[in-house]
PDB file of C-alpha atoms in Angstrom:
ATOM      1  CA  UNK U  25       0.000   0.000   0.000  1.00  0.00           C
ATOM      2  CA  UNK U  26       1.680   3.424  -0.873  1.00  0.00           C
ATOM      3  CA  UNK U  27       1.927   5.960   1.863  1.00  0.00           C
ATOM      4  CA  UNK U  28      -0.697   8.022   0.385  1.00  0.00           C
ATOM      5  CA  UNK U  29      -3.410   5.575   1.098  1.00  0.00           C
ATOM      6  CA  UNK U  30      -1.871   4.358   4.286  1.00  0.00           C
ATOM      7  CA  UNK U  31      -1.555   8.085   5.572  1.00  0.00           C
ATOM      8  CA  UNK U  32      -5.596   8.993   4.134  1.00  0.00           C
ATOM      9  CA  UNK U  33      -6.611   5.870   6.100  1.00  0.00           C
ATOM     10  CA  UNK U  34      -4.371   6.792   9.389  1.00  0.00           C
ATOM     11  CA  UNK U  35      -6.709  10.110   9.148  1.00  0.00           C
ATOM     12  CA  UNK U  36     -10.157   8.513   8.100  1.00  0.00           C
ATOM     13  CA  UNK U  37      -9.003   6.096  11.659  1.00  0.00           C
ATOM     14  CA  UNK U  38      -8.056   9.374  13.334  1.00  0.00           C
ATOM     15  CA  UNK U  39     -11.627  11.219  12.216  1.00  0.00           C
ATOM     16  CA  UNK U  40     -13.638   7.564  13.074  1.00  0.00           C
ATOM     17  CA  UNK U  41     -11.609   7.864  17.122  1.00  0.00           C
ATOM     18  CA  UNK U  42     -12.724  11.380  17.646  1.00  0.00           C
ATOM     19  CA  UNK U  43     -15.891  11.552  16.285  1.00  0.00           C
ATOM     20  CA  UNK U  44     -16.771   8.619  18.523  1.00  0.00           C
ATOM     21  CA  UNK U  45     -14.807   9.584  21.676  1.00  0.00           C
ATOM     22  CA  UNK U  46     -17.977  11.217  23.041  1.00  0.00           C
ATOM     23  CA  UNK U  47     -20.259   8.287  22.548  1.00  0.00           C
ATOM     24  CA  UNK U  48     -21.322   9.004  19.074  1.00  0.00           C
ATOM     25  CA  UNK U  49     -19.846   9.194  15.983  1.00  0.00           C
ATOM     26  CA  UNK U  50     -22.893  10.813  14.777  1.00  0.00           C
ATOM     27  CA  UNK U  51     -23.574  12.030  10.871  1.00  0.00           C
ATOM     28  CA  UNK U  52     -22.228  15.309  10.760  1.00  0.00           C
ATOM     29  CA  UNK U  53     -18.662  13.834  11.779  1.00  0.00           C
ATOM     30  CA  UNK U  54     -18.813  11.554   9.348  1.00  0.00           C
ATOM     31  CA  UNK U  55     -20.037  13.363   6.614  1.00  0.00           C
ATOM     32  CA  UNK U  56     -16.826  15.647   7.485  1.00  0.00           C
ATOM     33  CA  UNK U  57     -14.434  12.662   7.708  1.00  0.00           C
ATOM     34  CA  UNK U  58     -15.932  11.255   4.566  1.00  0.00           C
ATOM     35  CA  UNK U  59     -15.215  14.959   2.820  1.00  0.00           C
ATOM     36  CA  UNK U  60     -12.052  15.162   4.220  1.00  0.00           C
ATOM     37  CA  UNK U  61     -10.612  11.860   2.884  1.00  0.00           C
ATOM     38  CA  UNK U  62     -12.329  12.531  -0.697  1.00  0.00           C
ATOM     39  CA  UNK U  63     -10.285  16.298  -0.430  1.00  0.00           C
ATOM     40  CA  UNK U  64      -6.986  13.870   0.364  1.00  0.00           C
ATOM     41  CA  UNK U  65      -7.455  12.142  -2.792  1.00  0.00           C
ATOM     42  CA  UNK U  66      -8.280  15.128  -4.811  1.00  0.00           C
ATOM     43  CA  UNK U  67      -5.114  16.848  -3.551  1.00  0.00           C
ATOM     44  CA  UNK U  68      -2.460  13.771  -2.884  1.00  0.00           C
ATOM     45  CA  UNK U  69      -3.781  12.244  -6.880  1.00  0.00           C
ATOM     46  CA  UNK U  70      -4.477   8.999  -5.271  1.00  0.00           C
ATOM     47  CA  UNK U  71      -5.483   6.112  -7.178  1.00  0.00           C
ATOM     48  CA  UNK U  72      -7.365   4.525  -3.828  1.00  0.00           C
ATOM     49  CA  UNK U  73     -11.585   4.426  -3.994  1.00  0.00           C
ATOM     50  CA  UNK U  74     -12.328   6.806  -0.780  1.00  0.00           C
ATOM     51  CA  UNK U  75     -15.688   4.699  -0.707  1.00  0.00           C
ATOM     52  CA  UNK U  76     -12.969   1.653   0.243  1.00  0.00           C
ATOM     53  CA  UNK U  77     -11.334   3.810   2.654  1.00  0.00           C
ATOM     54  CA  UNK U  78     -14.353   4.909   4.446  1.00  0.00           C
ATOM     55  CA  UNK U  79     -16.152   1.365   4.351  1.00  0.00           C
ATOM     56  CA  UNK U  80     -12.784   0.170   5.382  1.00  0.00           C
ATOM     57  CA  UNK U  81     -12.219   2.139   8.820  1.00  0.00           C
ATOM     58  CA  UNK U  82     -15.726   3.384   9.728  1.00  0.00           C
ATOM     59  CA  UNK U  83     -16.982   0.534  11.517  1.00  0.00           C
ATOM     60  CA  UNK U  84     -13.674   0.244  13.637  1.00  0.00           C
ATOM     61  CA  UNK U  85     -12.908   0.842  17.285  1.00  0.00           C
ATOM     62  CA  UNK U  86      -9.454   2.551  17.419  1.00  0.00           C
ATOM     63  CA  UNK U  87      -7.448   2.904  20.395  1.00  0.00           C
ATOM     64  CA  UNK U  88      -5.702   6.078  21.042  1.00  0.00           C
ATOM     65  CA  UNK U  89      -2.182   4.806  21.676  1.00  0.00           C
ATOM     66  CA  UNK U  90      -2.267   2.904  18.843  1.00  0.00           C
ATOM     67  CA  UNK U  91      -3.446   5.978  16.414  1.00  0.00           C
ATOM     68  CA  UNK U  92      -0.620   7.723  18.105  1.00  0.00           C
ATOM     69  CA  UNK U  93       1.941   5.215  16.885  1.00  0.00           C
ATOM     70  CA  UNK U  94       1.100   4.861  13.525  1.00  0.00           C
ATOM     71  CA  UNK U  95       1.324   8.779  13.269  1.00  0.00           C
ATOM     72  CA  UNK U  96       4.139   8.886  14.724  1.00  0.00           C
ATOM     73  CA  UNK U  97       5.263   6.352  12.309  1.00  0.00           C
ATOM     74  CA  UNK U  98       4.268   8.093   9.324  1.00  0.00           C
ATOM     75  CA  UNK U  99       5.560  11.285  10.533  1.00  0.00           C
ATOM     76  CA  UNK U 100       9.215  10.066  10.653  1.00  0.00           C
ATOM     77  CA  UNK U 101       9.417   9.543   7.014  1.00  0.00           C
ATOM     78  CA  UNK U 102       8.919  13.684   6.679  1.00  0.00           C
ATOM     79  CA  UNK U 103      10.720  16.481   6.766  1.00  0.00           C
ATOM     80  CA  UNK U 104      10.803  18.873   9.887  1.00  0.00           C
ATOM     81  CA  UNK U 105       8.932  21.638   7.910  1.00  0.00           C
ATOM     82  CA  UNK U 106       6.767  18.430   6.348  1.00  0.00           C
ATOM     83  CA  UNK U 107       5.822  17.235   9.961  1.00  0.00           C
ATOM     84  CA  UNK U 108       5.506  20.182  11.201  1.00  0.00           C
ATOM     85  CA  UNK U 109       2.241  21.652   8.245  1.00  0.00           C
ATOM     86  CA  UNK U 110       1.239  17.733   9.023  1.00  0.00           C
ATOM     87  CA  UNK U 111       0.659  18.076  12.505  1.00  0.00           C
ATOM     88  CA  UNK U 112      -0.750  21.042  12.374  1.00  0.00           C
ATOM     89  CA  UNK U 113      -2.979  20.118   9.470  1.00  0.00           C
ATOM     90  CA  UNK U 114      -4.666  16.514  11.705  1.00  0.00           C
ATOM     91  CA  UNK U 115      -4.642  19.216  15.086  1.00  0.00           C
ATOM     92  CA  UNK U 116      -7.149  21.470  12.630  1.00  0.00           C
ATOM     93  CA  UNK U 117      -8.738  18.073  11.594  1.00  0.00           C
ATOM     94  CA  UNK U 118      -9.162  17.057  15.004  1.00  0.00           C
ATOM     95  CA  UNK U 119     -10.594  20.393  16.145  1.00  0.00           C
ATOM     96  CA  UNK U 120     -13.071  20.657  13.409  1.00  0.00           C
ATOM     97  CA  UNK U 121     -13.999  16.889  13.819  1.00  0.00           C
ATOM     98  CA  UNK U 122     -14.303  17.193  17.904  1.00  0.00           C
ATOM     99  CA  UNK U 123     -16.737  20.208  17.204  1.00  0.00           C
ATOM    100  CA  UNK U 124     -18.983  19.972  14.140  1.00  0.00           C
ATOM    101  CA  UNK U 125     -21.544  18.522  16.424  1.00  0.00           C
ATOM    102  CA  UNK U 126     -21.772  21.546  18.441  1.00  0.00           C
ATOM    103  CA  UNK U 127     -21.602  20.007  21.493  1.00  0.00           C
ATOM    104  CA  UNK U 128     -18.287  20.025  24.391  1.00  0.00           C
ATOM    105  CA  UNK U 129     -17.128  17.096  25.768  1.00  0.00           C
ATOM    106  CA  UNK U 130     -14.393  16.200  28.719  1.00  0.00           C
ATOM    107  CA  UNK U 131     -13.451  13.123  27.102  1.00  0.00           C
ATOM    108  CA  UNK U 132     -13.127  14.650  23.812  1.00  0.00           C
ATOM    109  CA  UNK U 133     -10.465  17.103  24.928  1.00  0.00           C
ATOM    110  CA  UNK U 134      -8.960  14.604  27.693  1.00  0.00           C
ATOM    111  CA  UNK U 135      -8.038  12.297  24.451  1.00  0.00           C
ATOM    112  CA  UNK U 136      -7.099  15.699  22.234  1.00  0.00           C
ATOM    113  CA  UNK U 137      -4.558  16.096  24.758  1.00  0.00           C
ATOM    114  CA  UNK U 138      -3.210  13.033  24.719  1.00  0.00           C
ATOM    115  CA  UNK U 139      -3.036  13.048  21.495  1.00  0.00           C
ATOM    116  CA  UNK U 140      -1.076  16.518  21.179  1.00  0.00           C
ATOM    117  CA  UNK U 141       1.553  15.326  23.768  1.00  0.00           C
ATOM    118  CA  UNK U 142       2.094  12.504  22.139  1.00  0.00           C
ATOM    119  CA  UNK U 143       2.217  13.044  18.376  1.00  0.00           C
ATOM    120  CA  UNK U 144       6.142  14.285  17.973  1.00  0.00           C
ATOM    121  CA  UNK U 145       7.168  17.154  15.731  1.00  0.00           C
TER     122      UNK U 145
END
């Protein structure tokens, strides 16, 4: 699998985590998730269906620590200034994932900053 797909599924996973980490991953978050990895193939030229992507990690339960690794995984094959727009580009994801349904939640922003102390730059 080429690291385009692998990183637009490590974000469609990512998008899936958050949306749920309230209780429920409800249709606004995925609608947004869904957009989101549709924009990554637009802009990346992948060759991956985003309907396989979606189907593929939708359904999933995700644990934090091991979203964590496999960003941290993907990040190491980037440049500092690559890493760097990268992390700052899921953190916006996150955000706008964690508050599309209009509603604040402790658990939400206990696992967002987890997440941000964990991801390295």
């Amino acid at each position: 699998m080429n690291q385009k797909v692998k990183f637009a599924k490590l974000v469609a996973k990512i998008g899936v985590y958050f949306g749920a980490a309230d209780g429920n991953y409800d249709d606004k978050e995925r609608a947004f998730v869904n957009l989101f990895i549709g924009f990554l193939k637009t802009q990346s030229g992948m060759t991956e269906d985003v309907e396989n992507i979606i189907r593929e990690t939708t359904n999933e339960k995700y644990k934090l620590d091991d979203l964590v690794a496999e960003t941290n995984d993907a990040l190491k094959h980037l440049s500092a200034e690559e890493r760097k727009g990268t992390i700052e580009s899921i953190n916006s994801f996150i955000e706008t994932v964690i508050g599309i349904d209009g509603k604040k939640c402790t658990n939400e922003e206990i696992e967002y900053n987890h997440w941000k102390e964990a991801v390295k730059a």
